[in-house]
Short mmCIF file of C-alpha atoms and ligand atoms in Angstrom, two decimals:
data_model
loop_
_atom_site.label_atom_id
_atom_site.label_comp_id
_atom_site.label_asym_id
_atom_site.label_seq_id
_atom_site.Cartn_x
_atom_site.Cartn_y
_atom_site.Cartn_z
CA MET P 195 78.58 118.11 112.59
CA ALA P 196 79.36 114.49 113.36
CA VAL P 197 81.36 114.26 116.59
CA ASP P 198 84.26 112.40 115.12
CA SER P 199 84.62 114.03 111.72
CA LEU P 200 88.15 115.12 110.92
CA ILE P 201 87.43 116.62 107.54
CA GLU P 202 84.13 118.20 106.71
CA LEU P 203 83.24 119.93 103.44
CA ARG P 204 79.84 121.55 103.10
CA GLY P 205 78.56 123.05 99.88
CA VAL P 206 82.04 123.67 98.52
CA ASN P 207 82.29 125.36 95.14
CA LYS P 208 85.45 126.15 93.24
CA TYR P 209 85.94 127.84 89.89
CA TYR P 210 88.92 128.27 87.60
CA GLY P 211 87.70 131.25 85.56
CA GLN P 212 84.42 130.10 83.98
CA SER P 213 85.10 126.48 84.75
CA HIS P 214 83.13 125.13 87.73
CA VAL P 215 85.56 122.46 88.94
CA LEU P 216 84.05 121.62 92.34
CA GLN P 217 80.27 121.67 92.46
CA ASP P 218 78.42 121.63 95.79
CA ILE P 219 80.80 119.17 97.38
CA ASP P 220 79.64 117.63 100.67
CA LEU P 221 82.10 115.21 102.18
CA THR P 222 82.77 113.99 105.69
CA VAL P 223 85.80 111.93 106.65
CA SER P 224 85.69 110.48 110.14
CA ARG P 225 88.61 109.82 112.41
CA GLY P 226 90.40 106.62 111.40
CA GLU P 227 88.56 106.35 108.12
CA VAL P 228 90.21 105.61 104.77
CA VAL P 229 88.39 107.24 101.85
CA VAL P 230 89.50 106.43 98.32
CA VAL P 231 88.60 109.00 95.67
CA ILE P 232 88.37 107.79 92.10
CA GLY P 233 87.10 109.24 88.85
CA PRO P 234 88.09 110.22 85.34
CA SER P 235 90.91 112.63 84.63
CA GLY P 236 89.77 116.24 85.08
CA SER P 237 86.92 115.35 87.44
CA GLY P 238 88.35 117.50 90.26
CA LYS P 239 90.10 114.95 92.48
CA SER P 240 93.36 116.89 92.81
CA THR P 241 91.52 120.17 93.26
CA LEU P 242 89.52 118.58 96.06
CA CYS P 243 92.72 117.54 97.85
CA ARG P 244 94.29 120.94 97.33
CA THR P 245 91.33 122.82 98.75
CA VAL P 246 91.46 120.72 101.93
CA ASN P 247 94.80 122.16 102.95
CA ARG P 248 94.14 125.47 101.24
CA LEU P 249 96.65 125.24 98.46
CA GLU P 250 93.56 126.47 96.57
CA THR P 251 90.90 128.92 97.69
CA ILE P 252 87.19 128.20 97.30
CA GLU P 253 84.39 130.48 96.15
CA SER P 254 81.73 129.23 98.56
CA GLY P 255 81.09 126.62 101.19
CA ARG P 256 82.81 125.57 104.38
CA ILE P 257 85.78 123.36 105.14
CA LEU P 258 86.42 122.22 108.70
CA ILE P 259 89.46 120.30 109.88
CA ASP P 260 88.90 118.59 113.21
CA GLY P 261 85.97 120.90 113.83
CA ARG P 262 87.76 124.16 113.05
CA PRO P 263 87.33 126.28 109.93
CA LEU P 264 90.30 126.64 107.63
CA PRO P 265 92.29 129.74 108.57
CA GLU P 266 92.76 132.30 105.80
CA GLU P 267 96.49 132.80 106.18
CA GLY P 268 99.40 133.27 108.56
CA ARG P 269 100.40 131.07 111.46
CA GLY P 270 97.02 129.40 111.75
CA LEU P 271 97.24 128.25 108.16
CA ALA P 272 100.80 126.97 108.53
CA ARG P 273 99.75 125.00 111.59
CA LEU P 274 96.77 123.58 109.80
CA ARG P 275 98.85 122.57 106.81
CA ALA P 276 101.13 120.71 109.16
CA GLU P 277 98.10 118.81 110.47
CA VAL P 278 97.17 117.71 106.97
CA GLY P 279 99.97 115.65 105.47
CA MET P 280 100.08 115.61 101.70
CA VAL P 281 101.80 113.21 99.31
CA PHE P 282 101.75 113.94 95.58
CA GLN P 283 102.50 111.98 92.47
CA SER P 284 105.82 113.81 92.17
CA PHE P 285 107.77 113.39 95.36
CA ASN P 286 109.16 116.94 95.51
CA LEU P 287 112.18 116.05 97.61
CA PHE P 288 115.04 118.54 97.87
CA ALA P 289 117.60 117.15 95.44
CA HIS P 290 120.69 118.49 97.23
CA ARG P 291 119.70 117.38 100.71
CA THR P 292 120.08 113.93 102.18
CA VAL P 293 117.08 111.73 102.77
CA LEU P 294 117.40 112.42 106.49
CA ALA P 295 117.54 116.19 105.97
CA ASN P 296 114.49 116.02 103.71
CA VAL P 297 112.47 114.40 106.49
CA SER P 298 113.82 116.71 109.20
CA LEU P 299 113.60 120.07 107.46
CA ALA P 300 109.96 121.00 108.01
CA GLN P 301 110.02 119.62 111.53
CA ILE P 302 112.73 122.17 112.33
CA LYS P 303 111.21 125.07 110.37
CA VAL P 304 107.50 124.61 111.03
CA ARG P 305 107.38 122.58 114.22
CA GLY P 306 110.39 124.34 115.77
CA ARG P 307 112.09 121.11 116.80
CA LYS P 308 115.80 120.98 117.55
CA LYS P 309 117.82 119.33 114.81
CA GLU P 310 118.80 116.36 116.99
CA ASP P 311 115.19 115.73 117.99
CA ALA P 312 114.01 116.07 114.41
CA ASP P 313 116.71 113.70 113.15
CA ARG P 314 115.92 111.11 115.80
CA ARG P 315 112.29 111.21 114.85
CA SER P 316 113.13 111.12 111.12
CA LEU P 317 115.20 107.98 111.60
CA ARG P 318 112.33 106.28 113.39
CA LEU P 319 109.98 107.15 110.54
CA LEU P 320 112.48 106.11 107.88
CA ASP P 321 112.74 102.81 109.68
CA ARG P 322 108.98 102.50 109.62
CA VAL P 323 108.91 102.89 105.83
CA GLY P 324 111.86 100.50 105.46
CA LEU P 325 114.52 103.07 104.59
CA ALA P 326 116.63 103.58 107.72
CA SER P 327 119.71 102.39 105.85
CA GLN P 328 119.24 105.06 103.15
CA ALA P 329 119.24 108.08 105.46
CA ASP P 330 122.53 109.55 104.26
CA LYS P 331 121.87 109.18 100.55
CA LEU P 332 120.63 111.83 98.16
CA PRO P 333 117.15 111.38 96.66
CA ALA P 334 118.56 110.67 93.19
CA GLN P 335 120.36 107.60 94.57
CA LEU P 336 117.00 106.07 95.49
CA SER P 337 114.39 104.38 93.32
CA GLY P 338 111.07 106.11 92.69
CA GLY P 339 109.31 103.85 95.16
CA GLN P 340 111.90 104.62 97.82
CA GLN P 341 111.63 108.35 97.16
CA GLN P 342 107.88 108.20 97.55
CA ARG P 343 108.31 106.39 100.87
CA VAL P 344 110.65 109.21 101.97
CA ALA P 345 107.91 111.68 101.03
CA ILE P 346 105.47 109.71 103.18
CA ALA P 347 107.91 109.70 106.11
CA ARG P 348 108.38 113.45 105.69
CA ALA P 349 104.64 114.05 105.87
CA LEU P 350 104.28 111.76 108.89
CA ALA P 351 107.08 113.61 110.69
CA MET P 352 104.73 116.57 111.15
CA ASP P 353 102.31 114.45 113.22
CA PRO P 354 99.44 115.03 110.83
CA LYS P 355 95.89 114.28 111.90
CA VAL P 356 95.07 113.23 108.38
CA MET P 357 97.04 112.24 105.28
CA LEU P 358 96.04 113.14 101.73
CA PHE P 359 97.53 111.10 98.91
CA ASP P 360 97.08 112.33 95.35
CA GLU P 361 97.93 109.49 92.96
CA PRO P 362 101.01 108.51 94.96
CA THR P 363 101.89 105.57 92.71
CA SER P 364 101.01 106.96 89.29
CA ALA P 365 104.56 107.98 88.44
CA LEU P 366 106.10 104.69 89.59
CA ASP P 367 107.24 101.67 87.65
CA PRO P 368 104.92 98.72 88.28
CA GLU P 369 107.34 96.80 90.48
CA MET P 370 107.55 99.74 92.89
CA ILE P 371 103.86 100.36 93.30
CA ASN P 372 103.32 97.67 95.89
CA GLU P 373 106.03 98.78 98.29
CA VAL P 374 104.33 102.19 98.50
CA LEU P 375 100.83 100.74 98.79
CA GLU P 376 102.07 98.42 101.54
CA VAL P 377 103.29 101.41 103.59
CA MET P 378 99.87 103.02 103.06
CA ARG P 379 98.05 99.84 104.10
CA GLN P 380 100.14 99.71 107.24
CA LEU P 381 99.23 103.33 108.03
CA ALA P 382 95.58 102.53 107.52
CA ARG P 383 95.84 99.54 109.89
CA GLU P 384 97.41 101.79 112.50
CA GLY P 385 94.32 103.99 112.35
CA MET P 386 95.56 106.95 110.31
CA THR P 387 92.76 108.97 108.71
CA MET P 388 93.44 108.99 104.99
CA VAL P 389 92.06 110.40 101.75
CA VAL P 390 93.61 108.61 98.81
CA VAL P 391 93.20 109.51 95.14
CA THR P 392 94.27 106.44 93.24
CA HIS P 393 93.61 104.20 90.26
CA GLU P 394 94.73 101.16 92.24
CA MET P 395 91.42 99.37 92.58
CA GLY P 396 92.96 96.53 94.58
CA PHE P 397 93.97 99.05 97.22
CA ALA P 398 90.51 100.62 97.14
CA ARG P 399 88.87 97.24 97.67
CA SER P 400 91.15 96.08 100.43
CA ALA P 401 91.95 99.27 102.38
CA ALA P 402 89.10 101.72 101.88
CA ASN P 403 86.15 102.17 104.19
CA ARG P 404 84.46 104.24 101.50
CA VAL P 405 84.85 104.94 97.82
CA VAL P 406 84.00 108.40 96.56
CA PHE P 407 83.45 108.52 92.81
CA MET P 408 83.78 111.95 91.17
CA ALA P 409 82.80 113.09 87.71
CA ASP P 410 82.63 116.64 86.29
CA GLY P 411 83.38 118.27 89.62
CA ARG P 412 80.67 116.42 91.54
CA ILE P 413 80.58 113.53 93.95
CA VAL P 414 78.45 111.04 92.10
CA GLU P 415 78.74 108.08 94.49
CA ASP P 416 79.95 107.74 98.06
CA ARG P 417 79.63 104.13 99.23
CA THR P 418 81.43 101.13 100.65
CA PRO P 419 83.93 99.51 98.25
CA ASP P 420 81.83 96.35 98.18
CA ASP P 421 78.69 98.20 97.14
CA PHE P 422 80.53 100.41 94.70
CA PHE P 423 82.47 97.72 92.88
CA THR P 424 79.74 95.10 92.76
CA ALA P 425 76.85 97.43 91.94
CA PRO P 426 77.78 100.97 90.88
CA GLU P 427 74.59 103.01 90.72
CA SER P 428 75.49 105.61 88.12
CA GLU P 429 76.09 105.20 84.42
CA ARG P 430 79.25 107.31 84.83
CA ALA P 431 80.72 104.95 87.40
CA ARG P 432 79.80 101.84 85.42
CA ASP P 433 81.42 103.33 82.35
CA PHE P 434 84.55 104.35 84.27
CA LEU P 435 84.93 100.95 85.92
CA SER P 436 84.49 99.04 82.69
CA LYS P 437 87.32 101.10 81.18
CA ILE P 438 89.84 100.80 83.97
CA LEU P 439 89.12 97.19 84.93
CA LYS P 440 89.55 96.06 81.34
CA HIS P 441 93.11 97.17 80.75
N1 ADP T 600 95.53 125.69 88.03
C1 ADP T 600 94.48 125.47 87.21
N2 ADP T 600 94.01 126.44 86.39
C2 ADP T 600 92.95 126.25 85.58
N3 ADP T 600 92.26 125.08 85.50
C3 ADP T 600 92.69 124.06 86.28
C4 ADP T 600 93.80 124.20 87.17
N4 ADP T 600 93.98 123.02 87.81
C5 ADP T 600 93.02 122.19 87.35
N5 ADP T 600 92.24 122.81 86.43
C6 ADP T 600 91.06 122.24 85.77
O1 ADP T 600 90.16 121.82 86.79
C7 ADP T 600 89.54 120.59 86.44
C8 ADP T 600 89.81 119.57 87.55
O2 ADP T 600 91.18 119.26 87.53
P1 ADP T 600 91.85 118.27 88.57
O3 ADP T 600 91.37 118.60 89.95
O4 ADP T 600 93.30 118.30 88.34
O5 ADP T 600 91.21 116.88 88.13
P2 ADP T 600 91.73 115.39 88.42
O6 ADP T 600 92.71 115.44 89.53
O7 ADP T 600 90.47 114.64 88.77
O8 ADP T 600 92.31 114.89 87.14
C9 ADP T 600 90.08 120.19 85.09
O9 ADP T 600 89.17 120.61 84.11
C10 ADP T 600 91.38 120.98 84.99
O10 ADP T 600 91.68 121.26 83.66
MG1 MG T 601 94.70 114.77 89.60
#
């Protein structure tokens, strides 16, 4: 294993019934690296993210986080999940809790922090994503882009070693996409290890160290953004790029 790999998948296979949705996946993400995962709908991108923090089980292969195998269940698994921050397309904030409470809740329940400590930390993180002034509002009083930034602050509050983003801007109106991508760019500059599933090719070009292209449950290409975008090797990738870059 590479010394500095934070996420390591070796020979990972995942089925839903007869459907082989992850096929012999090998993937290493090093500390501080930003890996953008792209590919057609149904290619297994979300499933890949969900296996990394064990929201899904796998049939074979190995997944290591910071050199340790994924625990099966119990405390070890809860701790590991806290180390892997996850941000989804839908923000999943608690509707009847304030923004501040949303960011503090898991810190108190999973990390065992005192409420005052959690709140102090939440305010710092809300400030970092530009939302300190919104702390006492309810999620519904915020725009989609603001809610997604709250979700990012909530994930960061657990001190994750790595952040997974699964299409974090896909549900947002166009004018809100950039404010979320800007927070992600900032995180990347600060050295956060990130796996980002996205269709935002501008982000992939400017922020990614590597682009992983998936199709039919396989990793088809795994290269630098420059190499990938200027000279995709596979027919699948060329076809995919011509479709998304056209519209
Ligand atoms: N909970 C599930 N049960 C059965 N099949 C699923 C489930 N989730 C995803 N799939 C199937 O697994 C494949 C990969 O899906 P997914 O990882 O969501 O792809 P992507 O995120 O790239 O669009 C698809 O064929 C999808 O229909
Ligand atoms: Mg998906």
